[in-house]
CSV table of C-alpha atoms and ligand atoms in Angstrom, one decimal:
chain,number,residue,atom,x,y,z
A,1,MET,CA,0.0,0.0,0.0
A,2,LYS,CA,0.9,3.6,-0.3
A,3,PRO,CA,1.0,6.1,2.6
A,4,ALA,CA,-1.8,8.6,3.1
A,5,PRO,CA,-0.8,12.1,2.1
A,6,PHE,CA,1.3,14.2,4.6
A,7,ASP,CA,3.4,17.3,4.7
A,8,TYR,CA,7.1,16.9,5.0
A,9,LEU,CA,9.6,19.0,6.8
A,10,ALA,CA,13.4,18.5,7.0
A,11,PRO,CA,14.8,20.8,9.7
A,12,VAL,CA,18.6,21.1,10.0
A,13,THR,CA,18.8,22.1,13.7
A,14,VAL,CA,17.4,20.6,16.9
A,15,GLU,CA,15.7,23.9,17.6
A,16,GLU,CA,13.9,23.9,14.3
A,17,ALA,CA,12.8,20.3,14.8
A,18,CYS,CA,11.5,21.1,18.3
A,19,ALA,CA,9.6,24.1,17.1
A,20,ALA,CA,8.0,22.2,14.3
A,21,LEU,CA,7.1,19.4,16.6
A,22,ALA,CA,5.5,21.8,19.2
A,23,GLU,CA,3.6,23.7,16.5
A,24,ALA,CA,2.2,20.4,15.1
A,25,GLY,CA,0.6,19.8,18.5
A,26,GLY,CA,0.6,16.0,18.3
A,27,GLY,CA,-0.2,15.7,14.6
A,28,ALA,CA,3.4,15.1,13.6
A,29,THR,CA,5.6,12.0,13.5
A,30,LEU,CA,9.4,12.1,13.7
A,31,LEU,CA,11.2,10.3,11.0
A,32,ALA,CA,14.6,8.9,12.1
A,33,GLY,CA,15.9,5.9,10.1
A,34,GLY,CA,12.3,5.1,9.0
A,35,GLN,CA,12.8,1.3,9.1
A,36,THR,CA,9.7,1.0,11.4
A,37,LEU,CA,7.9,4.2,10.5
A,38,LEU,CA,7.9,3.7,6.7
A,39,PRO,CA,6.2,0.3,7.0
A,40,LEU,CA,3.6,1.8,9.3
A,41,LEU,CA,3.0,4.7,6.9
A,42,ASN,CA,2.8,2.3,3.9
A,43,LEU,CA,0.3,0.1,5.7
A,44,ARG,CA,-1.6,3.3,6.8
A,45,MET,CA,-1.4,2.1,10.4
A,46,SER,CA,0.2,5.6,11.0
A,47,GLN,CA,-1.4,8.6,9.3
A,48,PRO,CA,0.4,11.7,10.5
A,49,PHE,CA,-0.4,15.2,9.1
A,50,ILE,CA,3.3,16.1,9.1
A,51,VAL,CA,6.4,14.0,8.9
A,52,ILE,CA,9.4,15.7,10.5
A,53,ASP,CA,12.6,14.2,9.1
A,54,LEU,CA,15.6,14.3,11.4
A,55,ASN,CA,18.1,13.0,8.9
A,56,ARG,CA,19.5,16.5,8.1
A,57,VAL,CA,20.0,17.4,11.7
A,58,ALA,CA,23.8,17.1,12.0
A,59,ALA,CA,23.9,17.7,15.8
A,60,LEU,CA,22.0,14.5,16.4
A,61,LYS,CA,24.7,12.3,14.8
A,62,GLY,CA,27.9,10.8,16.0
A,63,ILE,CA,29.5,8.9,18.9
A,64,SER,CA,31.6,10.8,21.4
A,65,ARG,CA,33.2,10.3,24.8
A,66,GLY,CA,31.5,12.0,27.8
A,67,GLN,CA,32.4,12.0,31.4
A,68,ALA,CA,32.8,8.3,32.3
A,69,CYS,CA,30.4,7.5,29.5
A,70,THR,CA,29.9,7.1,25.8
A,71,ARG,CA,27.4,9.4,24.2
A,72,ILE,CA,25.6,8.2,21.1
A,73,GLY,CA,23.7,10.8,19.1
A,74,ALA,CA,20.1,9.6,18.4
A,75,MET,CA,20.5,9.8,14.7
A,76,THR,CA,23.7,7.7,14.6
A,77,ARG,CA,23.0,4.9,12.2
A,78,GLN,CA,23.1,1.3,13.3
A,79,CYS,CA,25.8,0.5,10.7
A,80,GLU,CA,27.9,3.3,12.1
A,81,ALA,CA,27.5,1.9,15.6
A,82,ILE,CA,28.7,-1.5,14.3
A,83,ALA,CA,31.7,0.1,12.6
A,84,SER,CA,32.7,2.3,15.6
A,85,ALA,CA,36.1,1.4,17.1
A,86,GLU,CA,35.1,3.5,20.1
A,87,LEU,CA,32.0,1.4,20.8
A,88,ALA,CA,33.8,-1.8,20.1
A,89,ARG,CA,36.2,-0.9,22.9
A,90,ALA,CA,33.8,0.7,25.4
A,91,LEU,CA,30.5,-1.2,24.8
A,92,PRO,CA,31.1,-4.5,23.1
A,93,VAL,CA,27.7,-5.8,24.1
A,94,LEU,CA,25.9,-2.9,22.5
A,95,VAL,CA,27.7,-3.6,19.2
A,96,LYS,CA,26.6,-7.3,19.5
A,97,ALA,CA,23.1,-6.2,20.1
A,98,VAL,CA,23.0,-3.7,17.2
A,99,LYS,CA,24.2,-6.5,14.9
A,100,HIS,CA,21.0,-8.3,15.7
A,101,VAL,CA,18.7,-5.4,14.7
A,102,GLY,CA,17.0,-6.1,11.4
A,103,HIS,CA,19.2,-6.8,8.4
A,104,HIS,CA,22.3,-5.3,6.9
A,105,GLN,CA,20.1,-3.2,4.5
A,106,THR,CA,17.9,-1.8,7.3
A,107,ARG,CA,20.9,-1.1,9.6
A,108,ASN,CA,22.2,1.1,6.8
A,109,ARG,CA,19.3,3.5,7.5
A,110,GLY,CA,18.0,2.5,11.0
A,111,THR,CA,19.3,4.6,13.9
A,112,VAL,CA,20.2,3.8,17.5
A,113,GLY,CA,18.0,6.5,18.8
A,114,GLY,CA,15.1,5.6,16.7
A,115,SER,CA,15.0,2.0,18.0
A,116,ILE,CA,15.4,3.2,21.6
A,117,ALA,CA,12.7,5.9,21.3
A,118,LEU,CA,10.3,3.5,19.7
A,119,GLY,CA,10.2,1.0,22.6
A,120,GLU,CA,9.3,-2.2,20.8
A,121,PRO,CA,9.4,-4.7,23.7
A,122,ALA,CA,11.1,-7.4,21.7
A,123,ALA,CA,13.8,-5.1,20.3
A,124,GLU,CA,17.5,-5.4,21.3
A,125,LEU,CA,18.5,-1.8,21.9
A,126,PRO,CA,15.9,-0.7,24.4
A,127,ALA,CA,16.8,-3.7,26.6
A,128,THR,CA,20.5,-3.0,26.2
A,129,ALA,CA,19.9,0.6,27.3
A,130,VAL,CA,18.0,-0.7,30.4
A,131,ALA,CA,20.6,-3.4,31.2
A,132,LEU,CA,23.5,-1.0,31.0
A,133,ASP,CA,21.9,1.9,33.0
A,134,ALA,CA,21.8,4.2,30.0
A,135,ILE,CA,20.6,7.8,30.3
A,136,ILE,CA,18.3,9.1,27.6
A,137,GLU,CA,18.7,12.8,26.7
A,138,ILE,CA,15.4,14.5,25.7
A,139,VAL,CA,14.6,18.0,24.4
A,140,SER,CA,11.6,20.0,23.5
A,141,VAL,CA,10.7,23.7,23.2
A,142,ARG,CA,10.1,23.5,27.0
A,143,GLY,CA,13.7,22.6,27.7
A,144,LYS,CA,16.0,19.7,28.2
A,145,ARG,CA,15.5,16.7,30.5
A,146,GLU,CA,17.1,13.3,31.1
A,147,THR,CA,15.7,10.0,32.2
A,148,ALA,CA,17.1,6.6,33.1
A,149,ALA,CA,16.3,4.1,30.4
A,150,GLY,CA,14.9,1.9,33.2
A,151,GLU,CA,12.2,4.5,33.8
A,152,PHE,CA,11.6,5.4,30.2
A,153,TYR,CA,9.5,2.4,29.0
A,154,LEU,CA,5.8,2.2,30.0
A,155,GLY,CA,4.4,-0.4,27.7
A,156,PRO,CA,4.7,-1.7,24.1
A,157,TYR,CA,5.7,1.4,22.0
A,158,MET,CA,4.8,3.6,25.0
A,159,THR,CA,7.5,5.7,26.7
A,160,THR,CA,7.5,8.8,28.9
A,161,LEU,CA,8.2,10.8,25.8
A,162,GLU,CA,5.7,13.6,25.4
A,163,PRO,CA,4.3,14.5,21.9
A,164,ASP,CA,6.5,17.6,21.7
A,165,GLU,CA,9.7,15.9,22.8
A,166,LEU,CA,12.5,14.2,20.9
A,167,VAL,CA,15.4,12.0,22.0
A,168,THR,CA,18.7,13.7,21.2
A,169,ALA,CA,21.2,11.1,22.5
A,170,ILE,CA,21.8,8.1,24.7
A,171,ARG,CA,24.6,8.0,27.2
A,172,PHE,CA,26.0,4.7,28.3
A,173,PRO,CA,28.1,4.7,31.5
A,174,ASP,CA,31.5,3.1,31.2
A,175,TRP,CA,32.0,-0.5,32.2
A,176,PRO,CA,35.6,-1.4,33.2
A,177,GLN,CA,37.8,-3.0,30.5
A,178,GLY,CA,37.6,-6.7,30.6
A,179,HIS,CA,34.0,-6.8,31.8
A,180,ILE,CA,31.9,-9.8,30.8
A,181,THR,CA,29.3,-9.3,28.2
A,182,LEU,CA,26.1,-11.4,27.9
A,183,PHE,CA,23.9,-11.6,24.9
A,184,ARG,CA,21.6,-14.2,23.4
A,185,GLU,CA,18.5,-14.2,21.5
A,186,VAL,CA,16.1,-16.7,20.0
A,187,ALA,CA,14.4,-15.6,16.8
A,188,GLN,CA,12.7,-17.6,14.1
A,189,ARG,CA,15.0,-16.1,11.4
A,190,PRO,CA,17.9,-13.7,11.4
A,191,GLY,CA,16.6,-10.2,11.4
A,192,ASP,CA,13.3,-11.1,13.0
A,193,PHE,CA,12.3,-9.7,16.4
A,194,ALA,CA,13.4,-11.9,19.2
A,195,LEU,CA,11.0,-14.4,20.7
A,196,VAL,CA,13.2,-14.2,23.8
A,197,GLY,CA,16.3,-12.3,24.4
A,198,LEU,CA,18.8,-11.5,27.1
A,199,VAL,CA,21.5,-8.8,27.3
A,200,GLY,CA,23.8,-7.5,29.9
A,201,ALA,CA,27.2,-7.1,31.5
A,202,LEU,CA,29.0,-8.4,34.6
A,203,VAL,CA,32.1,-7.2,36.4
A,204,VAL,CA,34.1,-9.8,38.4
A,205,GLU,CA,36.5,-8.6,41.0
A,206,ASP,CA,38.6,-11.0,43.2
A,207,GLY,CA,36.6,-13.9,41.9
A,208,LYS,CA,33.2,-12.4,42.9
A,209,VAL,CA,30.5,-10.6,40.9
A,210,ALA,CA,31.0,-6.9,41.7
A,211,ARG,CA,28.5,-5.3,39.3
A,212,ALA,CA,25.7,-6.7,37.2
A,213,GLY,CA,23.3,-5.3,34.7
A,214,LEU,CA,20.9,-7.7,32.9
A,215,ALA,CA,17.7,-7.2,31.0
A,216,TRP,CA,15.3,-9.3,29.0
A,217,PHE,CA,13.6,-8.4,25.7
A,218,GLY,CA,10.5,-10.1,24.3
A,219,MET,CA,9.6,-11.2,27.8
A,220,GLY,CA,6.9,-8.6,28.7
A,221,PRO,CA,5.4,-5.3,27.6
A,222,THR,CA,8.7,-3.5,28.1
A,223,PRO,CA,12.4,-4.4,28.4
A,224,ILE,CA,12.6,-6.0,31.8
A,225,ARG,CA,15.6,-5.6,34.1
A,226,ALA,CA,16.4,-8.9,35.8
A,227,ARG,CA,16.8,-7.3,39.2
A,228,SER,CA,16.3,-10.4,41.4
A,229,ALA,CA,18.9,-12.3,39.4
A,230,GLU,CA,21.3,-9.5,39.7
A,231,ARG,CA,20.9,-9.4,43.5
A,232,MET,CA,21.5,-13.1,43.6
A,233,LEU,CA,24.7,-12.7,41.6
A,234,LEU,CA,26.2,-9.7,43.4
A,235,GLY,CA,28.9,-10.6,45.8
A,236,GLN,CA,28.8,-14.2,44.9
A,237,PRO,CA,32.1,-16.1,44.3
A,238,LEU,CA,32.0,-17.5,40.7
A,239,GLU,CA,32.2,-21.1,41.9
A,240,ALA,CA,29.1,-20.7,44.1
A,241,ILE,CA,26.9,-19.5,41.3
A,242,GLU,CA,24.1,-21.9,40.4
A,243,ALA,CA,23.2,-20.9,36.9
A,244,ASN,CA,19.9,-22.7,36.9
A,245,ALA,CA,18.7,-21.2,40.1
A,246,VAL,CA,19.7,-17.7,39.0
A,247,ALA,CA,17.9,-18.3,35.7
A,248,GLU,CA,14.7,-19.4,37.5
A,249,ARG,CA,14.8,-16.2,39.6
A,250,ALA,CA,15.4,-14.1,36.5
A,251,VAL,CA,12.4,-15.6,34.7
A,252,ALA,CA,10.2,-14.9,37.8
A,253,ASP,CA,10.7,-11.2,37.1
A,254,THR,CA,9.2,-11.3,33.6
A,255,ALA,CA,5.7,-11.1,32.3
A,256,PRO,CA,5.8,-12.8,28.9
A,257,PHE,CA,2.6,-13.0,26.7
A,258,ASP,CA,1.1,-15.4,24.2
A,259,ASP,CA,1.2,-14.3,20.6
A,260,HIS,CA,1.1,-16.0,17.3
A,261,HIS,CA,4.9,-16.5,17.4
A,262,ALA,CA,5.1,-18.3,20.7
A,263,SER,CA,3.3,-18.9,24.0
A,264,ALA,CA,4.2,-17.3,27.3
A,265,GLU,CA,5.1,-20.7,28.6
A,266,TYR,CA,7.5,-21.3,25.7
A,267,ARG,CA,9.1,-17.9,26.4
A,268,ARG,CA,9.6,-18.7,30.1
A,269,THR,CA,11.0,-22.1,29.3
A,270,VAL,CA,13.4,-20.9,26.6
A,271,GLY,CA,14.2,-17.8,28.7
A,272,ALA,CA,15.4,-19.9,31.6
A,273,ARG,CA,17.5,-22.1,29.4
A,274,ILE,CA,19.2,-19.3,27.5
A,275,PHE,CA,19.8,-17.4,30.8
A,276,ALA,CA,21.5,-20.4,32.4
A,277,ARG,CA,23.5,-21.3,29.3
A,278,THR,CA,24.6,-17.7,28.8
A,279,LEU,CA,25.8,-17.5,32.4
A,280,ARG,CA,27.6,-20.7,32.3
A,281,GLU,CA,29.4,-19.7,29.1
A,282,ALA,CA,30.3,-16.4,30.7
A,283,PHE,CA,32.3,-18.3,33.4
A,284,PRO,CA,34.1,-21.0,31.4
A,285,ALA,CA,36.6,-21.4,34.3
A,286,LYS,CA,33.8,-22.8,36.5
A,287,GLU,CA,32.7,-25.2,33.8
A,288,ALA,CA,36.2,-26.6,33.6
A,289,ALA,CA,36.5,-27.0,37.3
B,1,MET,CA,0.2,17.4,1.6
B,2,SER,CA,3.5,18.8,0.3
B,3,GLU,CA,4.9,18.3,-3.2
B,4,HIS,CA,8.6,18.6,-3.7
B,5,ARG,CA,11.0,19.2,-6.5
B,6,ILE,CA,13.5,16.4,-6.1
B,7,SER,CA,16.9,16.1,-7.7
B,8,MET,CA,19.2,13.2,-7.4
B,9,THR,CA,21.9,11.4,-9.5
B,10,ILE,CA,20.5,8.1,-10.8
B,11,ASN,CA,23.0,5.7,-12.4
B,12,GLY,CA,25.4,8.6,-13.0
B,13,LEU,CA,22.8,10.9,-14.6
B,14,ARG,CA,21.1,13.9,-13.0
B,15,HIS,CA,17.4,13.5,-12.6
B,16,VAL,CA,14.9,16.2,-11.5
B,17,SER,CA,11.2,15.8,-11.1
B,18,ASN,CA,8.3,16.5,-8.8
B,19,ALA,CA,6.8,14.1,-6.3
B,20,GLU,CA,4.5,14.2,-3.3
B,21,ALA,CA,6.2,13.8,0.1
B,22,ARG,CA,4.6,10.4,0.5
B,23,VAL,CA,6.2,8.8,-2.6
B,24,SER,CA,8.8,6.2,-1.7
B,25,LEU,CA,12.2,6.1,-3.3
B,26,SER,CA,11.3,2.8,-5.0
B,27,ASP,CA,8.1,4.3,-6.6
B,28,PHE,CA,10.0,7.4,-7.6
B,29,LEU,CA,12.7,5.4,-9.3
B,30,ARG,CA,10.2,3.3,-11.1
B,31,GLY,CA,7.5,5.9,-11.9
B,32,ASN,CA,9.5,9.1,-12.3
B,33,ALA,CA,12.9,7.8,-13.5
B,34,GLY,CA,11.7,4.7,-15.4
B,35,CYS,CA,14.0,2.3,-13.5
B,36,THR,CA,11.6,-0.6,-13.4
B,37,GLY,CA,14.4,-2.9,-12.5
B,38,VAL,CA,13.6,-1.7,-8.9
B,39,HIS,CA,11.1,-4.4,-7.9
B,40,ILE,CA,8.5,-3.8,-5.3
B,41,GLY,CA,7.4,-6.9,-3.4
B,42,CYS,CA,6.1,-6.1,0.1
B,43,GLU,CA,6.5,-2.4,0.6
B,44,HIS,CA,7.3,-2.9,4.2
B,45,GLY,CA,10.9,-3.8,4.3
B,46,VAL,CA,10.6,-7.5,4.5
B,47,CYS,CA,11.4,-8.9,1.1
B,48,GLY,CA,14.4,-6.9,-0.1
B,49,ALA,CA,13.4,-6.8,-3.8
B,50,CYS,CA,13.5,-3.0,-3.8
B,51,THR,CA,17.1,-2.8,-2.6
B,52,VAL,CA,19.1,0.0,-4.2
B,53,ILE,CA,22.4,1.7,-3.5
B,54,VAL,CA,22.1,5.2,-2.0
B,55,ASP,CA,25.4,7.0,-1.4
B,56,GLY,CA,27.3,3.7,-1.4
B,57,LEU,CA,25.0,1.8,0.9
B,58,ALA,CA,22.5,-0.9,0.1
B,59,VAL,CA,19.1,0.2,1.5
B,60,ARG,CA,15.4,-0.6,1.1
B,61,GLY,CA,13.9,1.6,-1.6
B,62,CYS,CA,10.5,1.2,-0.1
B,63,LEU,CA,11.6,2.4,3.4
B,64,MET,CA,12.9,5.7,2.2
B,65,LEU,CA,10.9,8.7,0.9
B,66,ALA,CA,12.1,10.0,-2.5
B,67,VAL,CA,12.3,13.4,-1.0
B,68,GLN,CA,14.9,12.1,1.5
B,69,ALA,CA,17.2,11.2,-1.4
B,70,GLU,CA,17.4,14.8,-2.5
B,71,GLY,CA,21.0,15.3,-3.6
B,72,ALA,CA,21.9,11.6,-3.2
B,73,GLU,CA,23.8,9.3,-5.5
B,74,VAL,CA,21.5,6.4,-6.4
B,75,THR,CA,22.4,3.2,-8.2
B,76,THR,CA,19.8,0.8,-9.5
B,77,VAL,CA,20.3,-2.5,-11.3
B,78,GLU,CA,20.1,-0.6,-14.6
B,79,GLY,CA,23.3,1.1,-13.7
B,80,LEU,CA,25.5,-1.9,-13.3
B,81,ALA,CA,26.2,-3.6,-16.7
B,82,ALA,CA,28.6,-1.8,-19.1
B,83,GLY,CA,27.3,0.0,-22.1
B,84,ASP,CA,28.2,-2.9,-24.4
B,85,GLY,CA,26.1,-5.3,-22.3
B,86,THR,CA,29.0,-6.8,-20.4
B,87,LEU,CA,27.6,-7.9,-17.1
B,88,HIS,CA,28.8,-6.5,-13.7
B,89,PRO,CA,30.8,-9.1,-11.8
B,90,VAL,CA,27.9,-9.7,-9.4
B,91,GLN,CA,25.5,-10.3,-12.3
B,92,GLN,CA,27.9,-12.6,-13.9
B,93,ALA,CA,28.4,-14.6,-10.7
B,94,LEU,CA,24.7,-15.0,-10.2
B,95,TYR,CA,24.3,-16.0,-13.8
B,96,ASP,CA,27.1,-18.5,-13.6
B,97,GLU,CA,25.8,-20.1,-10.4
B,98,PHE,CA,22.2,-20.4,-11.6
B,99,ALA,CA,21.2,-18.1,-8.8
B,100,LEU,CA,17.9,-16.9,-10.3
B,101,GLN,CA,14.8,-18.4,-11.7
B,102,CYS,CA,11.9,-15.9,-12.1
B,103,GLY,CA,14.2,-13.1,-11.3
B,104,PHE,CA,11.8,-11.1,-9.1
B,105,CYS,CA,14.1,-10.9,-6.1
B,106,THR,CA,17.3,-10.7,-8.2
B,107,PRO,CA,17.7,-6.9,-8.6
B,108,GLY,CA,17.7,-6.6,-4.8
B,109,VAL,CA,20.1,-9.4,-4.3
B,110,VAL,CA,22.4,-7.9,-7.0
B,111,MET,CA,22.4,-4.5,-5.4
B,112,THR,CA,23.3,-5.8,-1.9
B,113,LEU,CA,26.1,-7.9,-3.3
B,114,ALA,CA,27.3,-5.0,-5.5
B,115,ALA,CA,27.4,-2.6,-2.6
B,116,LEU,CA,29.3,-5.1,-0.4
B,117,THR,CA,31.9,-6.0,-3.1
B,118,ALA,CA,32.6,-2.5,-4.3
B,119,PRO,CA,36.2,-1.4,-4.1
B,120,GLY,CA,36.8,0.1,-0.7
B,121,SER,CA,33.9,-1.7,1.0
B,122,LYS,CA,34.7,-5.3,0.3
B,123,ALA,CA,33.0,-7.6,2.8
B,124,ASN,CA,34.2,-11.0,3.7
B,125,GLU,CA,32.3,-14.2,3.0
B,126,GLN,CA,30.5,-14.4,6.3
B,127,GLN,CA,29.3,-10.7,5.9
B,128,LEU,CA,28.1,-11.3,2.4
B,129,LEU,CA,26.2,-14.4,3.4
B,130,ALA,CA,24.7,-12.7,6.4
B,131,ALA,CA,23.5,-9.8,4.3
B,132,MET,CA,21.6,-12.3,2.1
B,133,SER,CA,19.2,-12.8,5.1
B,134,GLY,CA,17.8,-9.4,4.0
B,135,HIS,CA,16.4,-11.0,0.8
B,136,ILE,CA,13.5,-13.3,0.3
B,137,CYS,CA,13.7,-15.5,-2.8
B,138,ARG,CA,10.7,-17.8,-3.6
B,139,CYS,CA,12.3,-19.8,-6.3
B,140,THR,CA,16.0,-20.7,-6.1
B,141,GLY,CA,16.3,-22.4,-2.8
B,142,TYR,CA,19.1,-19.9,-2.1
B,143,GLN,CA,21.9,-22.4,-2.8
B,144,GLY,CA,22.8,-20.7,-6.0
B,145,ILE,CA,22.8,-17.3,-4.4
B,146,ARG,CA,25.0,-18.5,-1.6
B,147,ARG,CA,27.5,-20.0,-4.1
B,148,ALA,CA,27.6,-16.7,-6.0
B,149,ALA,CA,28.1,-14.8,-2.8
B,150,LYS,CA,31.0,-17.1,-1.8
B,151,LYS,CA,32.6,-16.8,-5.2
B,152,LEU,CA,32.4,-13.0,-5.0
B,153,ALA,CA,33.9,-13.0,-1.5
B,154,ALA,CA,36.9,-14.9,-2.8
B,155,ALA,CA,37.5,-12.6,-5.7
B,156,PRO,CA,39.5,-9.3,-5.3
B,157,ALA,CA,37.3,-6.2,-5.0
B,158,GLY,CA,35.6,-5.1,-8.2
B,159,GLU,CA,37.1,-8.0,-10.2
B,160,GLN,CA,35.5,-10.9,-12.0
B,161,PRO,CA,35.5,-13.9,-9.7
C,1,FES,S1,9.4,-4.0,-1.4
C,1,FES,FE1,10.9,-3.1,-0.1
C,1,FES,S2,11.5,-4.7,1.1
C,1,FES,FE2,9.9,-5.6,0.0
C,2,FES,S1,14.3,-15.9,-8.4
C,2,FES,FE1,12.2,-15.9,-8.2
C,2,FES,S2,12.0,-14.9,-6.2
C,2,FES,FE2,14.1,-15.2,-6.4
């Protein structure tokens, strides 16, 4: 199908974009990479009066170092994130997650901020932001604000973003060099949304878990932080970790649903398996012992 | 609804014409520029038939508005073969490996492979094969496409495998 008619604006500054958004009073849609929006427009599931294209706003692009964090401009393309030496060094698990978003051809347009602002519950990047304690930078004509990714998601495609607000960047706090990364997803085909997915990072000091950030995707209406599992892991000597028990606890925090791809029961079962397996693989030393 | 005067370079030639904001790049290329080698299967980013190269990158033509390609350098399957009909190395490899039957998906497959084997952006075998997950083919069983991709990965950038 073809989209319903709309007006198109291509601002070049953040201020112009905010002004256009405020003026539209809820009738506008922001166009980032367009890899979700264009299908919705083509299917007429979305029929905005105005499409505000952010692709010419240079200030929203690029990856930079901040204070003890890496800052990713919202309009940084997924292919740029994958190619970034800075991200490969600082946030290897984010790079791994981005590689699972869509296909090569959609990652050439799709943006990091677009995926994070959209809030698809089975998507990789929102969960990665939640797991790694990312901060989301938001702007509108009313001013700037920031929110923790963990507080940003309210439900499927629902966030705390107001109609006049836009996401400008995502800041990921540093994790120490050599931290352990965890990522696994189960999908029917490469490029599909995950049926069940897990992402996170761990820091081990003196043989004990000193820091943990883990989150599920596809396991509820939003990305879900595996808080109880993290609490179980923290302070534990590696050899005392019972992967299956932690996985059970991690699944207890989720709220998966039935849909035409998989049942909630399937998601819980597979979730527990991949959680335990991913943990075990993260500590190969214990496996050998 | 806004109408725009859009100019872009298509297969090395400058093209200027008008289109409504809602016109996709793939429809623009077919309807305004006559590049009917751009195939449209699903119009929601799933099949890959509409894949074209925009500023060096393989993208879905149906997931981009024509107006967004203002000023861009666009290549479609029409722009690959030489003037005398000599096939592009990617086309030749697909031909040699029997990688097409009805040919509907082929222009998309060709454009992804062409982008990823261009001098300066040569991908390895694993990357080429992974990128093929972005294309649905309903005829070949994919084995021919995979063989062609492997052959291309083994050849030096821009050269006949
Ligand atoms: S027509 Fe664009 S991906 Fe199918
Ligand atoms: S050759 Fe027919 S769809 Fe691929």
